[in-house]
Amino acid sequence: MQTMFRYNWIVREQWYEWCEQVAYEELIRHRTGGVGGILHTLFHIVDVEWSWINRLQGKSDFQESFDSYHTLEKVRRLDKQFRPEVEAFIYAWNESLEKRPFYDPQPDGTVAVDAWGEIIRHVIAHQIHHVGQLSVWAREIDQKPVSANVIGKGLIQPDPE
Amino acid sequence: MQTMFRYNWIVREQWYEWCEQVAYEELIRHRTGGVGGILHTLFHIVDVEWSWINRLQGKSDFQESFDSYHTLEKVRRLDKQFRPEVEAFIYAWNESLEKRPFYDPQPDGTVAVDAWGEIIRHVIAHQIHHVGQLSVWAREIDQKPVSANVIGKGLIQPDPE
């Protein structure tokens, strides 16, 4: 589980570096699908990751909109600000939390009950899914997307022969 | 780990059902990004999943091209044919396999050594990434994509209060 968060953080950093090479207008241009743009997607990933980890801990989620974070620098700074709390939570994860219930009040008055293990996997898949969208938009502006490979990033050291 | 394979199989089935509602020309139309089309992407996901699981077991991977599988029915049939082997491997997974080395000869004559745990996570992320691409292409043809939510699919039963 921690492995996939580390994967996501590496890939996210590579997308920030990718953004440095692309014109700002392309980063904020409205696009079809997802949340509708490259930088907005990166903001959304940071927002959702932090919000879920806070909600699991009974704290409030992130309520600000992309309007206040519409530059690469601001998104990176927000990510950097949130990261220590997210890391602390993820590295403290253990098997006993997998089935812990999370009570999630719904707009219709009912309360959904979700396992923490399901929520944490949602956070992982959430970034990977949105990064898939970035990869299409990158090709639309004739740019090579960041590699999505999990293999070759040194995430798990194999046992010696 | 098994949880995310089950997630991927549910989402994949939902994309097959989604494809049933979409004109065939749209499924095979060439698109920008990824492997270049909706049905081709689903074929690619099935191919890569099965191929990695076979390679880990020292068997040969899948060598056929999309040209022979360019209908929804053929892709579904291939997936159904491969699934029992994939399931058997995934459900037999255990912690002791995480760091087992996989020796992967490279075109340049060197041999990469990757942990099995890294490869299996690559297979998971591979589908999620490509499904993100499908979600953009769906919106391009004014169709609502399949939900990528992990939460709410009943993947992990929370403990009773």
PDB file of N, CA and C in Angstrom, chain B residues 75-151:
ATOM      1  N   VAL B  75     -12.633  -9.618 -27.769  1.00  0.00           N
ATOM      2  CA  VAL B  75     -11.844  -9.174 -26.607  1.00  0.00           C
ATOM      3  C   VAL B  75     -12.408  -9.802 -25.333  1.00  0.00           C
ATOM      4  N   ARG B  76     -13.733  -9.783 -25.219  1.00  0.00           N
ATOM      5  CA  ARG B  76     -14.365 -10.400 -24.033  1.00  0.00           C
ATOM      6  C   ARG B  76     -14.058 -11.892 -23.953  1.00  0.00           C
ATOM      7  N   ARG B  77     -14.089 -12.554 -25.095  1.00  0.00           N
ATOM      8  CA  ARG B  77     -13.834 -13.995 -25.115  1.00  0.00           C
ATOM      9  C   ARG B  77     -12.392 -14.286 -24.700  1.00  0.00           C
ATOM     10  N   LEU B  78     -11.473 -13.456 -25.192  1.00  0.00           N
ATOM     11  CA  LEU B  78     -10.060 -13.626 -24.828  1.00  0.00           C
ATOM     12  C   LEU B  78      -9.880 -13.430 -23.316  1.00  0.00           C
ATOM     13  N   ASP B  79     -10.516 -12.393 -22.789  1.00  0.00           N
ATOM     14  CA  ASP B  79     -10.438 -12.088 -21.359  1.00  0.00           C
ATOM     15  C   ASP B  79     -10.967 -13.272 -20.542  1.00  0.00           C
ATOM     16  N   LYS B  80     -12.096 -13.795 -20.978  1.00  0.00           N
ATOM     17  CA  LYS B  80     -12.721 -14.931 -20.285  1.00  0.00           C
ATOM     18  C   LYS B  80     -11.831 -16.171 -20.332  1.00  0.00           C
ATOM     19  N   GLN B  81     -11.152 -16.328 -21.458  1.00  0.00           N
ATOM     20  CA  GLN B  81     -10.248 -17.466 -21.640  1.00  0.00           C
ATOM     21  C   GLN B  81      -9.044 -17.368 -20.694  1.00  0.00           C
ATOM     22  N   PHE B  82      -8.522 -16.153 -20.535  1.00  0.00           N
ATOM     23  CA  PHE B  82      -7.326 -15.932 -19.701  1.00  0.00           C
ATOM     24  C   PHE B  82      -7.643 -15.906 -18.207  1.00  0.00           C
ATOM     25  N   ARG B  83      -8.841 -15.453 -17.852  1.00  0.00           N
ATOM     26  CA  ARG B  83      -9.159 -15.129 -16.460  1.00  0.00           C
ATOM     27  C   ARG B  83      -8.858 -16.224 -15.444  1.00  0.00           C
ATOM     28  N   PRO B  84      -9.244 -17.497 -15.715  1.00  0.00           N
ATOM     29  CA  PRO B  84      -8.988 -18.522 -14.689  1.00  0.00           C
ATOM     30  C   PRO B  84      -7.520 -18.618 -14.290  1.00  0.00           C
ATOM     31  N   GLU B  85      -6.622 -18.541 -15.246  1.00  0.00           N
ATOM     32  CA  GLU B  85      -5.186 -18.595 -14.934  1.00  0.00           C
ATOM     33  C   GLU B  85      -4.743 -17.382 -14.131  1.00  0.00           C
ATOM     34  N   VAL B  86      -5.267 -16.228 -14.524  1.00  0.00           N
ATOM     35  CA  VAL B  86      -4.899 -14.992 -13.819  1.00  0.00           C
ATOM     36  C   VAL B  86      -5.424 -15.059 -12.381  1.00  0.00           C
ATOM     37  N   GLU B  87      -6.673 -15.437 -12.229  1.00  0.00           N
ATOM     38  CA  GLU B  87      -7.272 -15.533 -10.891  1.00  0.00           C
ATOM     39  C   GLU B  87      -6.510 -16.514 -10.006  1.00  0.00           C
ATOM     40  N   ALA B  88      -6.177 -17.660 -10.557  1.00  0.00           N
ATOM     41  CA  ALA B  88      -5.465 -18.671  -9.771  1.00  0.00           C
ATOM     42  C   ALA B  88      -4.154 -18.092  -9.240  1.00  0.00           C
ATOM     43  N   PHE B  89      -3.470 -17.363 -10.094  1.00  0.00           N
ATOM     44  CA  PHE B  89      -2.194 -16.774  -9.689  1.00  0.00           C
ATOM     45  C   PHE B  89      -2.396 -15.702  -8.618  1.00  0.00           C
ATOM     46  N   ILE B  90      -3.354 -14.828  -8.833  1.00  0.00           N
ATOM     47  CA  ILE B  90      -3.581 -13.694  -7.925  1.00  0.00           C
ATOM     48  C   ILE B  90      -4.071 -14.178  -6.558  1.00  0.00           C
ATOM     49  N   TYR B  91      -4.973 -15.138  -6.543  1.00  0.00           N
ATOM     50  CA  TYR B  91      -5.520 -15.601  -5.264  1.00  0.00           C
ATOM     51  C   TYR B  91      -4.525 -16.479  -4.498  1.00  0.00           C
ATOM     52  N   ALA B  92      -3.484 -16.938  -5.187  1.00  0.00           N
ATOM     53  CA  ALA B  92      -2.446 -17.718  -4.498  1.00  0.00           C
ATOM     54  C   ALA B  92      -1.286 -16.821  -4.045  1.00  0.00           C
ATOM     55  N   TRP B  93      -1.424 -15.513  -4.301  1.00  0.00           N
ATOM     56  CA  TRP B  93      -0.347 -14.564  -3.945  1.00  0.00           C
ATOM     57  C   TRP B  93      -0.131 -14.548  -2.434  1.00  0.00           C
ATOM     58  N   ASN B  94       1.100 -14.463  -2.014  1.00  0.00           N
ATOM     59  CA  ASN B  94       1.378 -14.281  -0.590  1.00  0.00           C
ATOM     60  C   ASN B  94       2.627 -13.437  -0.403  1.00  0.00           C
ATOM     61  N   GLU B  95       2.777 -12.955   0.785  1.00  0.00           N
ATOM     62  CA  GLU B  95       3.836 -12.013   1.175  1.00  0.00           C
ATOM     63  C   GLU B  95       5.236 -12.469   0.727  1.00  0.00           C
ATOM     64  N   SER B  96       5.459 -13.791   0.716  1.00  0.00           N
ATOM     65  CA  SER B  96       6.803 -14.301   0.402  1.00  0.00           C
ATOM     66  C   SER B  96       7.196 -14.033  -1.056  1.00  0.00           C
ATOM     67  N   LEU B  97       6.218 -13.660  -1.882  1.00  0.00           N
ATOM     68  CA  LEU B  97       6.520 -13.424  -3.300  1.00  0.00           C
ATOM     69  C   LEU B  97       6.932 -11.980  -3.583  1.00  0.00           C
ATOM     70  N   GLU B  98       6.679 -11.113  -2.615  1.00  0.00           N
ATOM     71  CA  GLU B  98       6.854  -9.661  -2.825  1.00  0.00           C
ATOM     72  C   GLU B  98       8.236  -9.286  -3.364  1.00  0.00           C
ATOM     73  N   LYS B  99       9.274  -9.876  -2.793  1.00  0.00           N
ATOM     74  CA  LYS B  99      10.636  -9.474  -3.173  1.00  0.00           C
ATOM     75  C   LYS B  99      11.342 -10.507  -4.039  1.00  0.00           C
ATOM     76  N   ARG B 100      10.620 -11.522  -4.474  1.00  0.00           N
ATOM     77  CA  ARG B 100      11.224 -12.529  -5.341  1.00  0.00           C
ATOM     78  C   ARG B 100      11.737 -11.837  -6.607  1.00  0.00           C
ATOM     79  N   PRO B 101      12.977 -12.130  -7.021  1.00  0.00           N
ATOM     80  CA  PRO B 101      13.497 -11.439  -8.209  1.00  0.00           C
ATOM     81  C   PRO B 101      12.984 -12.034  -9.521  1.00  0.00           C
ATOM     82  N   PHE B 102      12.672 -11.179 -10.446  1.00  0.00           N
ATOM     83  CA  PHE B 102      12.326 -11.596 -11.811  1.00  0.00           C
ATOM     84  C   PHE B 102      13.419 -11.069 -12.734  1.00  0.00           C
ATOM     85  N   TYR B 103      14.021 -11.979 -13.502  1.00  0.00           N
ATOM     86  CA  TYR B 103      15.126 -11.609 -14.380  1.00  0.00           C
ATOM     87  C   TYR B 103      14.585 -11.336 -15.777  1.00  0.00           C
ATOM     88  N   ASP B 104      14.771 -10.115 -16.220  1.00  0.00           N
ATOM     89  CA  ASP B 104      14.145  -9.666 -17.464  1.00  0.00           C
ATOM     90  C   ASP B 104      15.217  -9.202 -18.459  1.00  0.00           C
ATOM     91  N   PRO B 105      15.573 -10.097 -19.410  1.00  0.00           N
ATOM     92  CA  PRO B 105      16.605  -9.732 -20.390  1.00  0.00           C
ATOM     93  C   PRO B 105      16.164  -8.528 -21.226  1.00  0.00           C
ATOM     94  N   GLN B 106      17.046  -7.564 -21.364  1.00  0.00           N
ATOM     95  CA  GLN B 106      16.734  -6.341 -22.105  1.00  0.00           C
ATOM     96  C   GLN B 106      17.295  -6.410 -23.521  1.00  0.00           C
ATOM     97  N   PRO B 107      16.738  -5.593 -24.423  1.00  0.00           N
ATOM     98  CA  PRO B 107      17.222  -5.597 -25.815  1.00  0.00           C
ATOM     99  C   PRO B 107      18.724  -5.308 -25.922  1.00  0.00           C
ATOM    100  N   ASP B 108      19.291  -4.578 -24.949  1.00  0.00           N
ATOM    101  CA  ASP B 108      20.713  -4.217 -25.039  1.00  0.00           C
ATOM    102  C   ASP B 108      21.639  -5.299 -24.464  1.00  0.00           C
ATOM    103  N   GLY B 109      21.057  -6.453 -24.083  1.00  0.00           N
ATOM    104  CA  GLY B 109      21.889  -7.555 -23.617  1.00  0.00           C
ATOM    105  C   GLY B 109      22.033  -7.620 -22.100  1.00  0.00           C
ATOM    106  N   THR B 110      21.667  -6.538 -21.401  1.00  0.00           N
ATOM    107  CA  THR B 110      21.713  -6.568 -19.937  1.00  0.00           C
ATOM    108  C   THR B 110      20.465  -7.304 -19.422  1.00  0.00           C
ATOM    109  N   VAL B 111      20.475  -7.602 -18.128  1.00  0.00           N
ATOM    110  CA  VAL B 111      19.316  -8.269 -17.521  1.00  0.00           C
ATOM    111  C   VAL B 111      18.803  -7.418 -16.361  1.00  0.00           C
ATOM    112  N   ALA B 112      17.591  -6.902 -16.488  1.00  0.00           N
ATOM    113  CA  ALA B 112      16.982  -6.139 -15.393  1.00  0.00           C
ATOM    114  C   ALA B 112      16.477  -7.122 -14.341  1.00  0.00           C
ATOM    115  N   VAL B 113      16.587  -6.742 -13.073  1.00  0.00           N
ATOM    116  CA  VAL B 113      16.064  -7.573 -11.988  1.00  0.00           C
ATOM    117  C   VAL B 113      14.978  -6.782 -11.265  1.00  0.00           C
ATOM    118  N   ASP B 114      13.757  -7.282 -11.337  1.00  0.00           N
ATOM    119  CA  ASP B 114      12.617  -6.578 -10.738  1.00  0.00           C
ATOM    120  C   ASP B 114      11.935  -7.471  -9.712  1.00  0.00           C
ATOM    121  N   ALA B 115      11.469  -6.874  -8.624  1.00  0.00           N
ATOM    122  CA  ALA B 115      10.737  -7.628  -7.611  1.00  0.00           C
ATOM    123  C   ALA B 115       9.342  -7.989  -8.130  1.00  0.00           C
ATOM    124  N   TRP B 116       8.910  -9.222  -7.822  1.00  0.00           N
ATOM    125  CA  TRP B 116       7.567  -9.636  -8.243  1.00  0.00           C
ATOM    126  C   TRP B 116       6.489  -8.659  -7.758  1.00  0.00           C
ATOM    127  N   GLY B 117       6.676  -8.134  -6.543  1.00  0.00           N
ATOM    128  CA  GLY B 117       5.694  -7.203  -5.968  1.00  0.00           C
ATOM    129  C   GLY B 117       5.563  -5.932  -6.791  1.00  0.00           C
ATOM    130  N   GLU B 118       6.674  -5.540  -7.405  1.00  0.00           N
ATOM    131  CA  GLU B 118       6.659  -4.356  -8.254  1.00  0.00           C
ATOM    132  C   GLU B 118       5.904  -4.665  -9.550  1.00  0.00           C
ATOM    133  N   ILE B 119       6.133  -5.838 -10.084  1.00  0.00           N
ATOM    134  CA  ILE B 119       5.487  -6.228 -11.342  1.00  0.00           C
ATOM    135  C   ILE B 119       3.973  -6.363 -11.157  1.00  0.00           C
ATOM    136  N   ILE B 120       3.571  -6.952 -10.055  1.00  0.00           N
ATOM    137  CA  ILE B 120       2.140  -7.170  -9.852  1.00  0.00           C
ATOM    138  C   ILE B 120       1.422  -5.828  -9.652  1.00  0.00           C
ATOM    139  N   ARG B 121       2.099  -4.890  -8.990  1.00  0.00           N
ATOM    140  CA  ARG B 121       1.511  -3.550  -8.852  1.00  0.00           C
ATOM    141  C   ARG B 121       1.500  -2.805 -10.190  1.00  0.00           C
ATOM    142  N   HIS B 122       2.491  -3.099 -11.018  1.00  0.00           N
ATOM    143  CA  HIS B 122       2.492  -2.504 -12.360  1.00  0.00           C
ATOM    144  C   HIS B 122       1.249  -2.944 -13.143  1.00  0.00           C
ATOM    145  N   VAL B 123       0.913  -4.222 -13.023  1.00  0.00           N
ATOM    146  CA  VAL B 123      -0.253  -4.740 -13.751  1.00  0.00           C
ATOM    147  C   VAL B 123      -1.529  -4.020 -13.283  1.00  0.00           C
ATOM    148  N   ILE B 124      -1.624  -3.800 -11.981  1.00  0.00           N
ATOM    149  CA  ILE B 124      -2.795  -3.091 -11.435  1.00  0.00           C
ATOM    150  C   ILE B 124      -2.853  -1.660 -11.971  1.00  0.00           C
ATOM    151  N   ALA B 125      -1.750  -0.937 -11.817  1.00  0.00           N
ATOM    152  CA  ALA B 125      -1.716   0.475 -12.227  1.00  0.00           C
ATOM    153  C   ALA B 125      -1.888   0.609 -13.735  1.00  0.00           C
ATOM    154  N   HIS B 126      -1.401  -0.374 -14.480  1.00  0.00           N
ATOM    155  CA  HIS B 126      -1.479  -0.348 -15.937  1.00  0.00           C
ATOM    156  C   HIS B 126      -2.933  -0.206 -16.412  1.00  0.00           C
ATOM    157  N   GLN B 127      -3.818  -1.032 -15.835  1.00  0.00           N
ATOM    158  CA  GLN B 127      -5.224  -0.915 -16.251  1.00  0.00           C
ATOM    159  C   GLN B 127      -5.812   0.429 -15.838  1.00  0.00           C
ATOM    160  N   ILE B 128      -5.554   0.833 -14.601  1.00  0.00           N
ATOM    161  CA  ILE B 128      -6.184   2.068 -14.100  1.00  0.00           C
ATOM    162  C   ILE B 128      -5.757   3.257 -14.956  1.00  0.00           C
ATOM    163  N   HIS B 129      -4.485   3.282 -15.310  1.00  0.00           N
ATOM    164  CA  HIS B 129      -3.953   4.356 -16.159  1.00  0.00           C
ATOM    165  C   HIS B 129      -4.672   4.381 -17.512  1.00  0.00           C
ATOM    166  N   HIS B 130      -4.772   3.223 -18.143  1.00  0.00           N
ATOM    167  CA  HIS B 130      -5.405   3.177 -19.472  1.00  0.00           C
ATOM    168  C   HIS B 130      -6.903   3.467 -19.398  1.00  0.00           C
ATOM    169  N   VAL B 131      -7.528   3.100 -18.290  1.00  0.00           N
ATOM    170  CA  VAL B 131      -8.954   3.395 -18.132  1.00  0.00           C
ATOM    171  C   VAL B 131      -9.161   4.913 -17.996  1.00  0.00           C
ATOM    172  N   GLY B 132      -8.186   5.584 -17.397  1.00  0.00           N
ATOM    173  CA  GLY B 132      -8.245   7.051 -17.348  1.00  0.00           C
ATOM    174  C   GLY B 132      -8.302   7.633 -18.758  1.00  0.00           C
ATOM    175  N   GLN B 133      -7.554   7.021 -19.663  1.00  0.00           N
ATOM    176  CA  GLN B 133      -7.589   7.469 -21.063  1.00  0.00           C
ATOM    177  C   GLN B 133      -8.962   7.216 -21.680  1.00  0.00           C
ATOM    178  N   LEU B 134      -9.536   6.044 -21.396  1.00  0.00           N
ATOM    179  CA  LEU B 134     -10.891   5.747 -21.905  1.00  0.00           C
ATOM    180  C   LEU B 134     -11.878   6.822 -21.461  1.00  0.00           C
ATOM    181  N   SER B 135     -11.705   7.297 -20.212  1.00  0.00           N
ATOM    182  CA  SER B 135     -12.674   8.257 -19.665  1.00  0.00           C
ATOM    183  C   SER B 135     -12.651   9.579 -20.439  1.00  0.00           C
ATOM    184  N   VAL B 136     -11.478   9.972 -20.941  1.00  0.00           N
ATOM    185  CA  VAL B 136     -11.403  11.186 -21.770  1.00  0.00           C
ATOM    186  C   VAL B 136     -12.079  10.936 -23.121  1.00  0.00           C
ATOM    187  N   TRP B 137     -11.757   9.806 -23.727  1.00  0.00           N
ATOM    188  CA  TRP B 137     -12.322   9.503 -25.054  1.00  0.00           C
ATOM    189  C   TRP B 137     -13.843   9.353 -24.980  1.00  0.00           C
ATOM    190  N   ALA B 138     -14.345   8.836 -23.850  1.00  0.00           N
ATOM    191  CA  ALA B 138     -15.803   8.728 -23.669  1.00  0.00           C
ATOM    192  C   ALA B 138     -16.433  10.115 -23.731  1.00  0.00           C
ATOM    193  N   ARG B 139     -15.869  11.065 -23.015  1.00  0.00           N
ATOM    194  CA  ARG B 139     -16.417  12.432 -23.005  1.00  0.00           C
ATOM    195  C   ARG B 139     -16.321  13.067 -24.392  1.00  0.00           C
ATOM    196  N   GLU B 140     -15.285  12.696 -25.147  1.00  0.00           N
ATOM    197  CA  GLU B 140     -15.130  13.256 -26.497  1.00  0.00           C
ATOM    198  C   GLU B 140     -16.278  12.842 -27.409  1.00  0.00           C
ATOM    199  N   ILE B 141     -16.899  11.690 -27.112  1.00  0.00           N
ATOM    200  CA  ILE B 141     -18.054  11.273 -27.926  1.00  0.00           C
ATOM    201  C   ILE B 141     -19.349  11.456 -27.119  1.00  0.00           C
ATOM    202  N   ASP B 142     -19.278  12.392 -26.140  1.00  0.00           N
ATOM    203  CA  ASP B 142     -20.459  12.777 -25.361  1.00  0.00           C
ATOM    204  C   ASP B 142     -21.095  11.630 -24.596  1.00  0.00           C
ATOM    205  N   GLN B 143     -20.263  10.702 -24.145  1.00  0.00           N
ATOM    206  CA  GLN B 143     -20.755   9.596 -23.325  1.00  0.00           C
ATOM    207  C   GLN B 143     -20.184   9.726 -21.925  1.00  0.00           C
ATOM    208  N   LYS B 144     -20.993   9.362 -20.933  1.00  0.00           N
ATOM    209  CA  LYS B 144     -20.526   9.364 -19.551  1.00  0.00           C
ATOM    210  C   LYS B 144     -19.616   8.152 -19.347  1.00  0.00           C
ATOM    211  N   PRO B 145     -18.406   8.366 -18.839  1.00  0.00           N
ATOM    212  CA  PRO B 145     -17.535   7.193 -18.628  1.00  0.00           C
ATOM    213  C   PRO B 145     -17.986   6.359 -17.433  1.00  0.00           C
ATOM    214  N   VAL B 146     -17.507   5.139 -17.368  1.00  0.00           N
ATOM    215  CA  VAL B 146     -17.701   4.270 -16.209  1.00  0.00           C
ATOM    216  C   VAL B 146     -17.027   4.933 -14.999  1.00  0.00           C
ATOM    217  N   SER B 147     -17.670   4.843 -13.843  1.00  0.00           N
ATOM    218  CA  SER B 147     -17.075   5.424 -12.631  1.00  0.00           C
ATOM    219  C   SER B 147     -15.797   4.684 -12.249  1.00  0.00           C
ATOM    220  N   ALA B 148     -14.781   5.450 -11.848  1.00  0.00           N
ATOM    221  CA  ALA B 148     -13.512   4.851 -11.424  1.00  0.00           C
ATOM    222  C   ALA B 148     -13.453   4.687  -9.905  1.00  0.00           C
ATOM    223  N   ASN B 149     -14.543   4.999  -9.221  1.00  0.00           N
ATOM    224  CA  ASN B 149     -14.549   4.902  -7.753  1.00  0.00           C
ATOM    225  C   ASN B 149     -14.194   3.504  -7.252  1.00  0.00           C
ATOM    226  N   VAL B 150     -13.303   3.442  -6.295  1.00  0.00           N
ATOM    227  CA  VAL B 150     -13.029   2.173  -5.619  1.00  0.00           C
ATOM    228  C   VAL B 150     -14.061   1.973  -4.498  1.00  0.00           C
ATOM    229  N   ILE B 151     -14.429   3.096  -3.888  1.00  0.00           N
ATOM    230  CA  ILE B 151     -15.389   3.065  -2.777  1.00  0.00           C
ATOM    231  C   ILE B 151     -16.790   2.722  -3.310  1.00  0.00           C
TER     232      ILE B 151
END
